[in-house]
Structure formats: C-alpha cells, structure tokens
Coordinates of C-alpha atoms in Angstrom, one line a residue:
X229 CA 33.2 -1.6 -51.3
X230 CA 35.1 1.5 -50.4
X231 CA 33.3 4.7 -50.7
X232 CA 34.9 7.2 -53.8
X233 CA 37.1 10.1 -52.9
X234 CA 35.8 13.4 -53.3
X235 CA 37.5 15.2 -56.2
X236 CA 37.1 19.4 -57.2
X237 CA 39.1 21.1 -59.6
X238 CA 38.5 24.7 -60.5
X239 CA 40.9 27.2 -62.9
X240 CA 41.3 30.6 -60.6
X241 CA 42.6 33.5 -62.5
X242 CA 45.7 34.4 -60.3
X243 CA 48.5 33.8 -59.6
X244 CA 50.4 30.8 -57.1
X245 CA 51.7 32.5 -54.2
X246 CA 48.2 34.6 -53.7
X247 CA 46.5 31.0 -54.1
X248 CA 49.0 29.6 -51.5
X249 CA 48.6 32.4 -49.2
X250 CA 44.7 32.2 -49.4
X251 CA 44.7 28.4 -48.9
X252 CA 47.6 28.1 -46.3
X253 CA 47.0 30.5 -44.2
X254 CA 44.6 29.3 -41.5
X255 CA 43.2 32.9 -41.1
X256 CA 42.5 33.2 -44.5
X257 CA 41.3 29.2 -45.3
X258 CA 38.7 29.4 -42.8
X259 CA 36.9 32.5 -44.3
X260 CA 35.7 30.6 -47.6
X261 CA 35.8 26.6 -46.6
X262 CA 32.5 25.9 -45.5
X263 CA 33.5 22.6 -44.0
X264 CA 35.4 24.5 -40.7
X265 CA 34.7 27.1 -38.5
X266 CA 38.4 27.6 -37.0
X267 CA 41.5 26.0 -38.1
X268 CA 44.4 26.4 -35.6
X269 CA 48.0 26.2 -36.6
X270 CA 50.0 24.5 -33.7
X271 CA 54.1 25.6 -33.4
X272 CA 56.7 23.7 -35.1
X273 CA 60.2 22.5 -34.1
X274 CA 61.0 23.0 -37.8
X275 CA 60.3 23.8 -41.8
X276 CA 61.0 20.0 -42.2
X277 CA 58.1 19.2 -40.1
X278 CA 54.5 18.5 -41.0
X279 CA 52.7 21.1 -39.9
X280 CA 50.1 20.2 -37.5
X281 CA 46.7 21.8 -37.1
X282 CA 43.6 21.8 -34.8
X283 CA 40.2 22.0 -36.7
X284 CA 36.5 23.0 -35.4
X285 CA 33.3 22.8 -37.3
X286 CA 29.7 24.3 -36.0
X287 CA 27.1 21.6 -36.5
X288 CA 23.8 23.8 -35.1
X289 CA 22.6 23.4 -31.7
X290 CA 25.5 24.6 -29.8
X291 CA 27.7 21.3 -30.9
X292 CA 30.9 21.6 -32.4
X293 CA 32.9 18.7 -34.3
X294 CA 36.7 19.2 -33.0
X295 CA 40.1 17.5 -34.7
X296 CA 43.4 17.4 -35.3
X297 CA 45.4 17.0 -38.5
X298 CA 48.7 17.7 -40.2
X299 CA 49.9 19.0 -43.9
X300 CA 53.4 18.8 -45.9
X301 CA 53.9 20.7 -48.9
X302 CA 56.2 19.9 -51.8
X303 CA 57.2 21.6 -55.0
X304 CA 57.9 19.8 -58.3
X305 CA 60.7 21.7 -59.4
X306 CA 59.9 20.7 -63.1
X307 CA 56.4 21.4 -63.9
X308 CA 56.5 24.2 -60.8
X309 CA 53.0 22.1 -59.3
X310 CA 52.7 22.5 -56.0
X311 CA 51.2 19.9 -53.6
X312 CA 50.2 20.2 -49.6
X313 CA 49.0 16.4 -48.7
X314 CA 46.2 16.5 -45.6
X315 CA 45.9 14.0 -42.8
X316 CA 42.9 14.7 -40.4
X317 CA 40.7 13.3 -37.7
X318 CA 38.6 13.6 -35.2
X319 CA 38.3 11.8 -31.6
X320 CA 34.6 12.6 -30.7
X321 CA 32.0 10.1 -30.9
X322 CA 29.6 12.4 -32.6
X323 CA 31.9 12.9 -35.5
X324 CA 30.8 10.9 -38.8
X325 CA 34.7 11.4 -40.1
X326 CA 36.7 9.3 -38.0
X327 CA 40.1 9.8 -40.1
X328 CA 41.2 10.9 -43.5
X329 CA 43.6 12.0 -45.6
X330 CA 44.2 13.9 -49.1
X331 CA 45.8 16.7 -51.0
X332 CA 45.5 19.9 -52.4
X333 CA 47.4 20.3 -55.8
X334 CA 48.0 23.9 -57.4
X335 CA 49.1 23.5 -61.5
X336 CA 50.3 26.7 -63.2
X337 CA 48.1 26.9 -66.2
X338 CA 49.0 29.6 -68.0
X339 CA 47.8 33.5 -66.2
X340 CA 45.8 31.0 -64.0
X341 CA 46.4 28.4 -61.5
X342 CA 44.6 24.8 -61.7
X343 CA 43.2 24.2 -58.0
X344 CA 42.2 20.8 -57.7
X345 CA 41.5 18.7 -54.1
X346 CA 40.8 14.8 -54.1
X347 CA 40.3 13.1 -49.9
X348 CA 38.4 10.8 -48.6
X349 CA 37.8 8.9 -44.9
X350 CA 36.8 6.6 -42.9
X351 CA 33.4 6.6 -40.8
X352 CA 31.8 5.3 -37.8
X353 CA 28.2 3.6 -36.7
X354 CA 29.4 0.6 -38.7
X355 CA 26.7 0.1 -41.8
X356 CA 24.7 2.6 -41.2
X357 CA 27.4 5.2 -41.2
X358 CA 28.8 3.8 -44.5
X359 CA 25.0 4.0 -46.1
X360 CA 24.5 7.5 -44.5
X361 CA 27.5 9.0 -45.7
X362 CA 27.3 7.4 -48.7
X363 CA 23.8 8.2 -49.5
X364 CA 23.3 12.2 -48.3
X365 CA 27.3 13.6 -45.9
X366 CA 29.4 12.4 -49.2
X367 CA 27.2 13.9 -51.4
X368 CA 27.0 17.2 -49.1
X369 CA 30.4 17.3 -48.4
X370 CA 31.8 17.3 -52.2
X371 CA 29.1 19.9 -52.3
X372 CA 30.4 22.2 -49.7
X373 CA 33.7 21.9 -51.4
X374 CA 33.0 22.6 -54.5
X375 CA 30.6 25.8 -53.4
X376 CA 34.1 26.8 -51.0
X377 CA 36.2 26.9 -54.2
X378 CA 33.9 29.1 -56.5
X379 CA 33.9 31.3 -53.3
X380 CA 37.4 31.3 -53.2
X381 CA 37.9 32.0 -56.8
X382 CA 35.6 34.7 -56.8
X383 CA 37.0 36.1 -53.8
X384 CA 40.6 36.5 -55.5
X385 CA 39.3 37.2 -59.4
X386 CA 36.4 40.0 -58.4
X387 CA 37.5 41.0 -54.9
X388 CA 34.2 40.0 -53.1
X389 CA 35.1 38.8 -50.0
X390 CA 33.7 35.0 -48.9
X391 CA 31.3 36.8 -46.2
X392 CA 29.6 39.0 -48.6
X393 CA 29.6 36.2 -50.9
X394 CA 27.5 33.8 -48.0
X395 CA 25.4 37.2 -47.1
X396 CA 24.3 37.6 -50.9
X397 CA 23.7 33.5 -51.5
X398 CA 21.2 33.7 -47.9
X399 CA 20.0 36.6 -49.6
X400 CA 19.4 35.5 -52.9
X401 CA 17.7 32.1 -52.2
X402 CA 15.5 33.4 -49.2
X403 CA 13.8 36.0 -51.8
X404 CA 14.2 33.3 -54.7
X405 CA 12.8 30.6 -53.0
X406 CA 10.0 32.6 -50.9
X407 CA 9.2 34.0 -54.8
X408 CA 8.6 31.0 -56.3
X409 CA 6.8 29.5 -52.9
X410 CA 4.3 32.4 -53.4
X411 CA 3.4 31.9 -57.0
X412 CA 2.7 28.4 -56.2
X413 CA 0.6 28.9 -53.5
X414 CA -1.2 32.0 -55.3
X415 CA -2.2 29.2 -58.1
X416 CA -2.4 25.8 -56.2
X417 CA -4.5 26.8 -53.3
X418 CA -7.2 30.4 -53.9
X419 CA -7.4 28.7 -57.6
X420 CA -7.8 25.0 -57.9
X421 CA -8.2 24.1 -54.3
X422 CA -10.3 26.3 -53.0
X423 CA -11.8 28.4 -55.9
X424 CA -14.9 29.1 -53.6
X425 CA -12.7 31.0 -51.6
X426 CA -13.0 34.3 -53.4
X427 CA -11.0 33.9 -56.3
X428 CA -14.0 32.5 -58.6
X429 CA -16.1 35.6 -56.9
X430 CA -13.8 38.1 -58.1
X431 CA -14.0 36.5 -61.8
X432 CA -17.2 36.6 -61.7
X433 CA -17.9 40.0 -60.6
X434 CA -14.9 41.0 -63.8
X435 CA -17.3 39.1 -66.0
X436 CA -14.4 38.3 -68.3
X437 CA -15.2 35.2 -69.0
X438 CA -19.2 34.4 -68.6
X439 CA -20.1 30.9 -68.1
X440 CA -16.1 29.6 -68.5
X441 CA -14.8 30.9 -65.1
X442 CA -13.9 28.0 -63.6
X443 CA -11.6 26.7 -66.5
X444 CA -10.4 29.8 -66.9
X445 CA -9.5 30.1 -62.9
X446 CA -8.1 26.4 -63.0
X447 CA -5.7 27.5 -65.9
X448 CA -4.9 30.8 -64.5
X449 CA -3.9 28.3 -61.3
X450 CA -1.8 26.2 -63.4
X451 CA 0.1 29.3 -65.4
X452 CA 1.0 30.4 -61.9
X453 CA 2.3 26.8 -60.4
X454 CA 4.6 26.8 -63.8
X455 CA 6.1 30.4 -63.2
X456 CA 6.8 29.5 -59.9
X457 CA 8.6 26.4 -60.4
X458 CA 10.2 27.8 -64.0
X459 CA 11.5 31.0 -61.3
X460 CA 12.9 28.1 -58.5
X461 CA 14.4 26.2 -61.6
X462 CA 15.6 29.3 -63.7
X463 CA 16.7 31.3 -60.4
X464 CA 20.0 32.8 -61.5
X465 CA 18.5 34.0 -64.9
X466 CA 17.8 38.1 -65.4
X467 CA 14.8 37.3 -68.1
X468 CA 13.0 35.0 -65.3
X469 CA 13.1 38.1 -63.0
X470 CA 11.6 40.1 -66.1
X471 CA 9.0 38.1 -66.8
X472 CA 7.9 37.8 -63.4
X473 CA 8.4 41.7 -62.8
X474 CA 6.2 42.3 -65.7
X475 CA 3.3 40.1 -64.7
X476 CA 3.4 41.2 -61.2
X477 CA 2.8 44.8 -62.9
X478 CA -0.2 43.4 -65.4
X479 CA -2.5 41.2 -63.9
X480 CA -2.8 43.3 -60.4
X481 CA -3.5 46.6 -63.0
X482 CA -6.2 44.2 -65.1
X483 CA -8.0 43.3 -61.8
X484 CA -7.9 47.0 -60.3
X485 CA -9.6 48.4 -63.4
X486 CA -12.3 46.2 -64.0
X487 CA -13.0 45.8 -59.6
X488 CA -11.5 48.9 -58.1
X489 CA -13.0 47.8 -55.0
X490 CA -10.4 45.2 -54.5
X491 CA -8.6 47.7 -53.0
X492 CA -10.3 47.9 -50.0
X493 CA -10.1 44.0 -49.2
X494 CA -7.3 43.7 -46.3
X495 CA -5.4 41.5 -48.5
X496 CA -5.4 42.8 -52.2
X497 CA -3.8 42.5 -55.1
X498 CA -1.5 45.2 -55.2
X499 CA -0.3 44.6 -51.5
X500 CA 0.8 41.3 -52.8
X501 CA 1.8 41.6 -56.0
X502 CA 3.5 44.8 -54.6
X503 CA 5.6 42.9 -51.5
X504 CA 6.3 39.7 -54.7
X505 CA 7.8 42.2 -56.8
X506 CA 10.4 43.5 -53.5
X507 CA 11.1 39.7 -53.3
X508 CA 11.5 39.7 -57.2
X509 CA 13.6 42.9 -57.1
X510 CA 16.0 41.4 -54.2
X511 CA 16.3 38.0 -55.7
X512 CA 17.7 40.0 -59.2
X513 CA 19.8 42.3 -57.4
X514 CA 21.6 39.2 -55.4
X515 CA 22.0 36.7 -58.2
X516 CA 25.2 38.3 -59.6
X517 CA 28.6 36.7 -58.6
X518 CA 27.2 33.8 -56.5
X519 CA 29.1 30.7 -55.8
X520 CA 28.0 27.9 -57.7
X521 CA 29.7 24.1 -57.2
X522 CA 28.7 23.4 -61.3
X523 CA 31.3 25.3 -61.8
X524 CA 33.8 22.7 -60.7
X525 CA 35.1 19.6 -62.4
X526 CA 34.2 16.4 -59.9
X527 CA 36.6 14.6 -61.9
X528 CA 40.1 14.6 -62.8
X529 CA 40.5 15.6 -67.0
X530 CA 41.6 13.3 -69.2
X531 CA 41.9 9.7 -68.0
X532 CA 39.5 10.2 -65.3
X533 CA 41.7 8.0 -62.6
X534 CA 41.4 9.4 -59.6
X535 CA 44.7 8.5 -58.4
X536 CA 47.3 10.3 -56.1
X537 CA 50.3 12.6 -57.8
X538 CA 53.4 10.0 -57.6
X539 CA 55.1 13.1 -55.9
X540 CA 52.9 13.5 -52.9
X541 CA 54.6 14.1 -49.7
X542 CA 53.1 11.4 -48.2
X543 CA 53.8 8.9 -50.5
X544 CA 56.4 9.2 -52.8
X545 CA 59.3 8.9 -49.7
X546 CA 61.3 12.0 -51.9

C-alpha cells in the first residue's frame, strides 16, 4: 500500500508576487523551510526550462543529506492560480528519500493568497524504511512543513523574520518545558517519594496541619504534578503563566512566615520559586507569535481528494 502524500494549506495575508518571491527565491526559501539548510539554483539555457536546483539538509553530527531537483511554474490565466511542480532526490545511501515529486499551488483568495503544498516519495531499506517513515519521518516531515508555513506566514503578515521566530520557539519551550519539569519533580519526588526527605520535616515544624501531614504533603505533591502537566499542556496560554506566577509568589511567602529559618537552608524556597518564576516570566514573554503547524489544513477543503491540479506542469502536457 502506498504511503499518503503529505498535504499543508495555510491562508497568508499578502499578496502573490511577495508569496512568490519568498517561496522562489532560494535565498529567501531556505530561511523559513525547516526541511533544507541550502538550496542552490543551478544556471539555465532558458525561461522554458525547468529550473534545476541542488539541495542540502543538516541531519546533526556533522552529516549532511545532499540532492538535486527541478521546478516549472505555470499560471492559469483564468482563475490567476499559480503552480511550481517539484521533482527531487537524493543519491546518498544515508538518505531515507530516494525520489519525489510535488507542487506548490498559490490561489488568490481575496486580500490573501491560499498557500497549499501536497508531495510525496519513495524510500529505501526496503520494509523497514516504508514502516519507519511511515510510522515517525512521514509524520515529522508533514510536521516540519506545516511549522515552515506558519513561519512563513508570520514572517510576511507581522514582519518577524523566520530566525527570530526559531530563536523565540527554542526559547519558549526550553523555559516552558524546564517549568513544567520542575513542578513535577517539586511534587513527585521531596513529596510522595521521598517525604522523609525534608519536606514532611518542614510541615511539621509549620504545625499546619497536626496529625494529617502526610495526606496533606501527598496532596500538596499531587496539586503540583497537575500544574506542571496543566502548564506543559496549556503552554501558549497567558492565564497558565498567571496562575503559576501567583503561586510561585504564595506558597514560598506562607512557608517564610511561619519557618523564617528556611532561609538559611542552601536550597530554599525562595531561591527556587525565585529562579521558576524567571523560567515562568521567559516562557510568557516568548509565547506570542510562535509558529504552530495546527494552524494548517492537512487536507485539501471540500472533497478531500488529494489529487494533482489537472494543470500541473508536469502533467497536464499544456
């Protein structure tokens, strides 16, 4: 059973040629596309001619994955869609993709333009290629292009250019993620692990709750494991940052007034809740304008078909 093509569509607020220009120009196409590093025009003998292309993506480890491919563009003069249809490939043994091909169709819609992309290829290493890509590069690969064209489109609608946009996403789920990591570790391990640790001391010594520490500890542990995994879940959302920002204020103040000598413990409450809220503060600040793949359709409106334009410049011999 063939694998099913990849297929994103996004609506851009701008206009076709500054679309073109951003997606045509190899200068310009490499900045957002997550999925190459350096794309290389190579010359012409004329307009007429598919334009042919040398590609490069950095897989980690000092290890590229190098290719070649070619593009024709066509206009329908009636609806004014445009269409640039992709062949591609790569020769190295390392490379998952051994040959492909697509399109890239832009729709005037209005003061927008419809951006949509549909491709597909064929892999090596046999079965277990087909099962890998299938199961996890497919996947990550619609993925990556998806996250590229909500890059793209906030790079022409706000002005944010793709590298601040990849500076602000590292950003944003670094402090996000290391957040969240520390509420549940805060509640899983000092509190329902290991209460004997300390934690159940320093109840004790509050005397908040004689005789009921420990179920009070345990559900202090589990209100913590939910806010962290409500702030990983809930990540791009101001009131989460609130909430958090508020309790990282409350408890260390309730703890410092009934033990003030918590603050000479190497490790106290306001050092931590202090460096949690710079995390909480950075991870707020960095959630606005950040590339997000939802935003894209994965399949075509309507009828659903993913099927090739009857005008594509590969296919329709026009």
């Amino acid at each position: 059973m063939a694998a099913k093509p990849i297929y994103v569509e996004l609506d851009i607020q701008t206009d076709m040629e500054t679309l073109w220009k951003a997606t045509q120009t190899p200068e310009l196409h490499q900045q957002w596309d997550l999925r190459f590093t350096e794309i290389t025009y190579m010359p012409r003998s004329g307009d007429r001619e598919p334009q042919r292309f040398h590609y490069r993506t950095r897989i980690g480890f000092g290890m590229d994955i190098a290719g070649t491919g070619e593009t024709k563009a066509k206009t329908n003069l009636l609806t004014g869609e445009r269409i640039s249809g992709l062949k591609f490939g790569s020769p190295q043994r390392i490379s998952l993709i051994r040959s492909g091909s697509g399109y890239w169709k832009y729709s005037p819609n209005g003061g927008s333009v419809t951006f949509a992309t549909r491709y597909t290829y064929d892999t090596r290493f046999g079965a277990a290629g087909r099962w890998f890509d299938r199961c996890l590069f497919r996947p990550l690969f619609g993925y990556a292009t998806a996250w590229s064209f909500d890059m793209l489109r906030i790079w022409l609608e706000k002005g944010i250019p793709p590298s601040v946009s990849i500076q602000r996403a590292l950003m944003h789920y670094f402090s996000a993620g290391l957040l969240a990591l520390l509420w549940v570790y805060q509640g899983l391990v000092p509190k329902l692990l290991f209460p004997g640790g300390g934690e159940l001391a320093i109840m004790q010594a509050a005397g908040w709750f004689p005789g009921g520490e420990k179920p009070a500890l345990a559900l202090l542990g589990a209100s913590e494991i939910g806010i962290g995994l409500l702030a990983a879940a809930a990540h791009r959302q101001a009131g989460v940052y609130i909430v958090q920002a508020a309790l990282l204020l409350l408890l260390p103040a309730i703890a410092l007034a009934r033990s003030p000598e918590l603050l000479q413990a190497p490790f106290n409450p306001l050092t931590l809740s202090g460096a949690m809220a710079g995390l909480c503060l950075l991870a707020f600040w960095s959630r606005r304008e950040l590339p997000q793949a939802g935003r894209c359709l994965r399949k075509p409106r309507g009828s659903g078909k993913e099927e090739e334009p009857k005008w594509h410049p590969y296919t329709s011999g026009r």
